[in-house]
mmCIF file of C-alpha atoms in Angstrom:
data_model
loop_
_atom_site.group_PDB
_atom_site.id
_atom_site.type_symbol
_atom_site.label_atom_id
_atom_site.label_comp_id
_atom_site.label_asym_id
_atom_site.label_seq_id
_atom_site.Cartn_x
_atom_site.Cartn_y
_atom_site.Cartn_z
ATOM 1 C CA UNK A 1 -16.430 -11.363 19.180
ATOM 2 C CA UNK A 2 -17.094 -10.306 15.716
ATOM 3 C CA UNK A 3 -15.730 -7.148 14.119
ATOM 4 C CA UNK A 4 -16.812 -5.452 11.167
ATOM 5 C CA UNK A 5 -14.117 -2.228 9.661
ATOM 6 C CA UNK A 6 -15.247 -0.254 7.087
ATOM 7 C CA UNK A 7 -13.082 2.325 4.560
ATOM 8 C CA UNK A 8 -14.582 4.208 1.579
ATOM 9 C CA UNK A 9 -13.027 6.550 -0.240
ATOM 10 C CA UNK A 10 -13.495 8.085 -3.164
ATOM 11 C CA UNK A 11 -12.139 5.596 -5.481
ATOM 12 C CA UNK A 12 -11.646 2.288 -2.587
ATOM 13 C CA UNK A 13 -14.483 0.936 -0.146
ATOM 14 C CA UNK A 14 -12.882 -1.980 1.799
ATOM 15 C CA UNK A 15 -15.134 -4.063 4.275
ATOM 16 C CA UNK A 16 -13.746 -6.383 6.565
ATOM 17 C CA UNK A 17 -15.665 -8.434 9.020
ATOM 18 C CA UNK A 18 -14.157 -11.447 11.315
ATOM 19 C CA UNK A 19 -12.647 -11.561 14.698
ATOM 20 C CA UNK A 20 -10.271 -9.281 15.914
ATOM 21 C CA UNK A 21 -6.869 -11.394 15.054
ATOM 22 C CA UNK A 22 -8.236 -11.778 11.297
ATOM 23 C CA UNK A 23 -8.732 -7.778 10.778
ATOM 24 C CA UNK A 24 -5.474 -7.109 12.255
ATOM 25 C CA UNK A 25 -3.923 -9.824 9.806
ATOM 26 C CA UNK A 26 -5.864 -8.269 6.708
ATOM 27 C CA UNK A 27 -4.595 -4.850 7.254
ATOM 28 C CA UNK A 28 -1.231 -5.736 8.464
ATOM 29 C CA UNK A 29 -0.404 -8.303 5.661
ATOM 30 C CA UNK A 30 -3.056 -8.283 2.727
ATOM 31 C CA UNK A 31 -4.243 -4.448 2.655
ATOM 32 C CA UNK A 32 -1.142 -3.210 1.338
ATOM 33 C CA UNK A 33 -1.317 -5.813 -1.562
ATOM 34 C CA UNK A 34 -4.880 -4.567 -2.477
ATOM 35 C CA UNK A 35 -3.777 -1.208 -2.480
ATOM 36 C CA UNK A 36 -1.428 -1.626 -4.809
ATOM 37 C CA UNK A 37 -3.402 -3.201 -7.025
ATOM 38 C CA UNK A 38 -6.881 -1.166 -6.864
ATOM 39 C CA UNK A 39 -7.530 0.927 -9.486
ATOM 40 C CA UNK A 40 -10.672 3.531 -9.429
ATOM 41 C CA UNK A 41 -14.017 2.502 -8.310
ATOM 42 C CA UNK A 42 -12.118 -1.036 -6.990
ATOM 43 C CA UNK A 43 -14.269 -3.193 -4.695
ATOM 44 C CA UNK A 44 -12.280 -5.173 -1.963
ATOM 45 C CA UNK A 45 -13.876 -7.814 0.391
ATOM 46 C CA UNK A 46 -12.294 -9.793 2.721
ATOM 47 C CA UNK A 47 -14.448 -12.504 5.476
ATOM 48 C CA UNK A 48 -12.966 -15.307 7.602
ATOM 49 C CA UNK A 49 -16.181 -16.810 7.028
ATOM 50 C CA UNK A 50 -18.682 -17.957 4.018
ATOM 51 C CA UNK A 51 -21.493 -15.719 5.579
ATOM 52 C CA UNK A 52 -22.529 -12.807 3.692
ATOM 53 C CA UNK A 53 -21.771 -9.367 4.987
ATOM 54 C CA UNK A 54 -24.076 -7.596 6.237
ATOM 55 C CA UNK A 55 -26.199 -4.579 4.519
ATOM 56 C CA UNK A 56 -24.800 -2.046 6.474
ATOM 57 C CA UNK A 57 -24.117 0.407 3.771
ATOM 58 C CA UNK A 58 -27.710 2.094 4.233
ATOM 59 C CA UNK A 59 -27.418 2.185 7.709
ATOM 60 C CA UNK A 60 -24.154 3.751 8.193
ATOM 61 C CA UNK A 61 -23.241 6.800 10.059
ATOM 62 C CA UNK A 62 -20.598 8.650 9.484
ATOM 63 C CA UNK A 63 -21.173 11.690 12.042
ATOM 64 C CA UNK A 64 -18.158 13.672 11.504
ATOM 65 C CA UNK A 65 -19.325 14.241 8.603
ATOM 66 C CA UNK A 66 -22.554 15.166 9.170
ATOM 67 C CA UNK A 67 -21.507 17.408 11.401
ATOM 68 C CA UNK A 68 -18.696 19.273 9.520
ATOM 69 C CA UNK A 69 -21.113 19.685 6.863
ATOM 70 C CA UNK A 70 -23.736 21.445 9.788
ATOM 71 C CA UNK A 71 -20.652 23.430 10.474
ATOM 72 C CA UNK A 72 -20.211 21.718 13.630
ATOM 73 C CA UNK A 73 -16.417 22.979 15.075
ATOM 74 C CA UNK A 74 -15.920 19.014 16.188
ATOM 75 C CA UNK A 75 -17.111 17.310 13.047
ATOM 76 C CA UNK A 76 -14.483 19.753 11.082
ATOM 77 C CA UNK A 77 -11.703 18.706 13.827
ATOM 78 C CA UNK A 78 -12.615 15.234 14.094
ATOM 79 C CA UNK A 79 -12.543 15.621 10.050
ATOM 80 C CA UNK A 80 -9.080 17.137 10.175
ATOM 81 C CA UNK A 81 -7.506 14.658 12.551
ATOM 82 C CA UNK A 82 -8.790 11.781 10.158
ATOM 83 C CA UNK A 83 -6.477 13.405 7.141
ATOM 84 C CA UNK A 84 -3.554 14.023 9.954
ATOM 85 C CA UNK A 85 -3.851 9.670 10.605
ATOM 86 C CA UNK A 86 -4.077 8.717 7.081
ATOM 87 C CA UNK A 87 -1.436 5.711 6.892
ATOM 88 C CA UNK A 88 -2.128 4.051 3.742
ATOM 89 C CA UNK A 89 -0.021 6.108 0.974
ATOM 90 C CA UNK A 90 3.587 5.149 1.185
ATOM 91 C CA UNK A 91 6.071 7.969 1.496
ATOM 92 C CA UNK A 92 8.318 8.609 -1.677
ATOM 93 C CA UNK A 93 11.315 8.223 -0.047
ATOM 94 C CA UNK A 94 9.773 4.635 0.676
ATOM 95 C CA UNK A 95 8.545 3.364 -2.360
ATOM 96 C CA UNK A 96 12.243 4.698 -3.941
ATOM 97 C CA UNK A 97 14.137 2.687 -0.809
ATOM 98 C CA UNK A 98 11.792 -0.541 -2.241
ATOM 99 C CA UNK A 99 12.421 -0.535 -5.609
ATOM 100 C CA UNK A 100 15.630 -1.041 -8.037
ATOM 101 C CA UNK A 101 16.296 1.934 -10.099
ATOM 102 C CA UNK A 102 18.751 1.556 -12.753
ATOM 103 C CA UNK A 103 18.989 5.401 -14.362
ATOM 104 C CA UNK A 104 17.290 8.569 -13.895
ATOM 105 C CA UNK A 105 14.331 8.369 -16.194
ATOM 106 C CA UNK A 106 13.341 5.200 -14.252
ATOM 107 C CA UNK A 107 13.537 7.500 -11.156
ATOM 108 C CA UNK A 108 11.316 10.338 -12.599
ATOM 109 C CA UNK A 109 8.819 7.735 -13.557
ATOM 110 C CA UNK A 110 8.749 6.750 -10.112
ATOM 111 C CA UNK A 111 8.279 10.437 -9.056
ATOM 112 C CA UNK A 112 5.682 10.651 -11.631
ATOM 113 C CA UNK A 113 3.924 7.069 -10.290
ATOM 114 C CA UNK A 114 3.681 8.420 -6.793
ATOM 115 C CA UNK A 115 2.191 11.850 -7.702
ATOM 116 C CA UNK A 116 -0.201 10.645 -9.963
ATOM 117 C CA UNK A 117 -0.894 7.417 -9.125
ATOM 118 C CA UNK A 118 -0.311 7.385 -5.167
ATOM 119 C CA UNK A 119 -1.920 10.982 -4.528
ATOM 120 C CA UNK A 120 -4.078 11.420 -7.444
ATOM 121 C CA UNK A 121 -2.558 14.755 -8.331
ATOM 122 C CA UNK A 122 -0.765 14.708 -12.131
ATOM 123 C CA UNK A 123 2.410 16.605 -11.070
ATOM 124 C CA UNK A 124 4.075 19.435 -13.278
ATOM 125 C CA UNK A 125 7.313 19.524 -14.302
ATOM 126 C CA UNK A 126 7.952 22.035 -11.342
ATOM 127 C CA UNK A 127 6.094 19.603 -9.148
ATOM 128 C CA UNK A 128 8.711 16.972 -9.956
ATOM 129 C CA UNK A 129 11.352 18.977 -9.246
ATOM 130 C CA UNK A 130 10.359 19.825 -6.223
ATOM 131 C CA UNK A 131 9.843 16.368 -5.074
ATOM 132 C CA UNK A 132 13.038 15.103 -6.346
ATOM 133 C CA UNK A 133 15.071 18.281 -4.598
ATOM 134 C CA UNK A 134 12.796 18.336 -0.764
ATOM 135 C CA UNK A 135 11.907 14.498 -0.322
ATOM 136 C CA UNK A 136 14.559 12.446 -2.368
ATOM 137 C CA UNK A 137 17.783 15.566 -2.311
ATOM 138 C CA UNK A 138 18.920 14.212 -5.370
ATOM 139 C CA UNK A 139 21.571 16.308 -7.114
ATOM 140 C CA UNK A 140 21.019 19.367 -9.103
ATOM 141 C CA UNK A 141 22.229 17.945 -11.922
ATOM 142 C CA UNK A 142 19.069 15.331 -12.312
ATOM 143 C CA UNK A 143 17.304 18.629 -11.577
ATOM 144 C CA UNK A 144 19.084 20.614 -14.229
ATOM 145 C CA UNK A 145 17.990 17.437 -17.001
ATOM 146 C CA UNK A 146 14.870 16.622 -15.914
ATOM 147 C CA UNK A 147 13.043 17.568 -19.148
ATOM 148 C CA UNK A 148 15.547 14.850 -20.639
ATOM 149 C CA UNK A 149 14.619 11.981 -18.654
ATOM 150 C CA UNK A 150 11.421 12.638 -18.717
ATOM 151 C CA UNK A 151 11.242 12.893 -22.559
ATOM 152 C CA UNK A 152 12.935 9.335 -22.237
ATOM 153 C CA UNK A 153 10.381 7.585 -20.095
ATOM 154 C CA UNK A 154 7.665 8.858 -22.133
ATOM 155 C CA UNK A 155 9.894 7.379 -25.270
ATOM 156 C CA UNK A 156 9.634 3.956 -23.114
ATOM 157 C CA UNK A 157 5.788 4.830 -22.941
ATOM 158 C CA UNK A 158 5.857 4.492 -18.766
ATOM 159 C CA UNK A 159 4.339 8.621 -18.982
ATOM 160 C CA UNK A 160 2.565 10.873 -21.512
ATOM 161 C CA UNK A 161 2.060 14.489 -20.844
ATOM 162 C CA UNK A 162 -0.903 16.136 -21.241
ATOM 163 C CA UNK A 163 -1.000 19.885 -21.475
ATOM 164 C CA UNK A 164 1.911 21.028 -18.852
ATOM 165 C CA UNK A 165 1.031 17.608 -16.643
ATOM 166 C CA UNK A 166 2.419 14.621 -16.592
ATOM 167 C CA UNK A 167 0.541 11.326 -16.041
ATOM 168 C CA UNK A 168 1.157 7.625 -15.721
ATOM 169 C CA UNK A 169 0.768 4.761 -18.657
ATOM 170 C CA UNK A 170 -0.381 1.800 -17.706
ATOM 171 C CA UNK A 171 2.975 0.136 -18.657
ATOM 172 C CA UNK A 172 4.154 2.587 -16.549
ATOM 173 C CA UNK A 173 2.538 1.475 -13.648
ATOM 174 C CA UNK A 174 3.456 -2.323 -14.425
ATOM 175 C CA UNK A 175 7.007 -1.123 -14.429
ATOM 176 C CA UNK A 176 6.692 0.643 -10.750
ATOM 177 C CA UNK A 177 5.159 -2.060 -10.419
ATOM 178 C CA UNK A 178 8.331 -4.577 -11.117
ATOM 179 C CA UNK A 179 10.667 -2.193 -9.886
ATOM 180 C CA UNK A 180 8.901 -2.125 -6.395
ATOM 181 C CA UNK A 181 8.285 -6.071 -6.318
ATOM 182 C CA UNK A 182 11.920 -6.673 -7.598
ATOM 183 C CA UNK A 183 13.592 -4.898 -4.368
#
């Protein structure tokens, strides 16, 4: 039996079509990897087969969302539970578990990384504090000299600010990038 799964977002659409065993493969082994590399407006593909896929994209139907946006009550609950399943952004305390982090400013890059980068949100200094205080408890101390080590990773050119945000480089991101690989 052949399956087709199909994920857009705003910046990722990812089609997979194949039997049952090769989509469950994909996402458990291969998705992760794509993720982590896909930048905005990134185009993934996979098929266990040389067929093309199939033009589905104009006949797709998405009725939750046709129906939240009639104001249907189930299309905005079906919408809700959606956000309440989403499984594909690691948690910090994850991605800091995976990689090697020598110092501090490495550690507020990584803060930085998963704000920006992971939820699309450039964080604020205040927004970095309060990830490294509620998700990662680190001591007040790193709180106390954040400005410092962020000053430093923007030295090493892994962040620039811009305004009262912060946002990643892209040799930040090929550091996280290392860091997470290396662990």
């Amino acid at each position: 039996m052949e399956t087709y799964l199909k994920i857009v977002t705003r910046d990722l659409k990812i089609e997979l079509k194949g039997g049952v065993d090769f989509i469950k493969e994909v996402l458990n082994q291969k998705l992760y990897d794509v993720l982590d590399l896909a930048s905005a407006k990134y185009q993934a593909v996979f098929q266990e087969s040389d067929e093309e896929l199939e033009n589905i994209d104009a006949n797709d139907k998405i009725p939750a969302a046709q129906e939240a946006e009639n104001g249907s009550e189930i299309g905005l609950e079906k919408e809700k539970g959606f956000a309440k399943h989403e499984i594909l952004t690691p948690s910090l305390k994850e991605l800091k578990s995976r990689a090697k982090l020598g110092n501090n400013k490495e550690l507020v890059t990584l803060v930085v990384y998963y704000s920006d980068f992971c939820l699309h949100q450039p964080p604020g200094s205040e927004d970095i504090r309060r990830l490294l205080k509620e998700e990662l408890s680190e001591k007040p101390s790193i709180l106390i000299s954040l400005s410092t080590y962020l000053q430093r990773a923007k030295k090493e050119g892994w962040v620039n600010q811009e305004g009262k945000r912060w946002r990643m480089t892209g040799a930040g991101i090929e550091k996280v990038r290392e860091w997470l690989k290396s662990a």
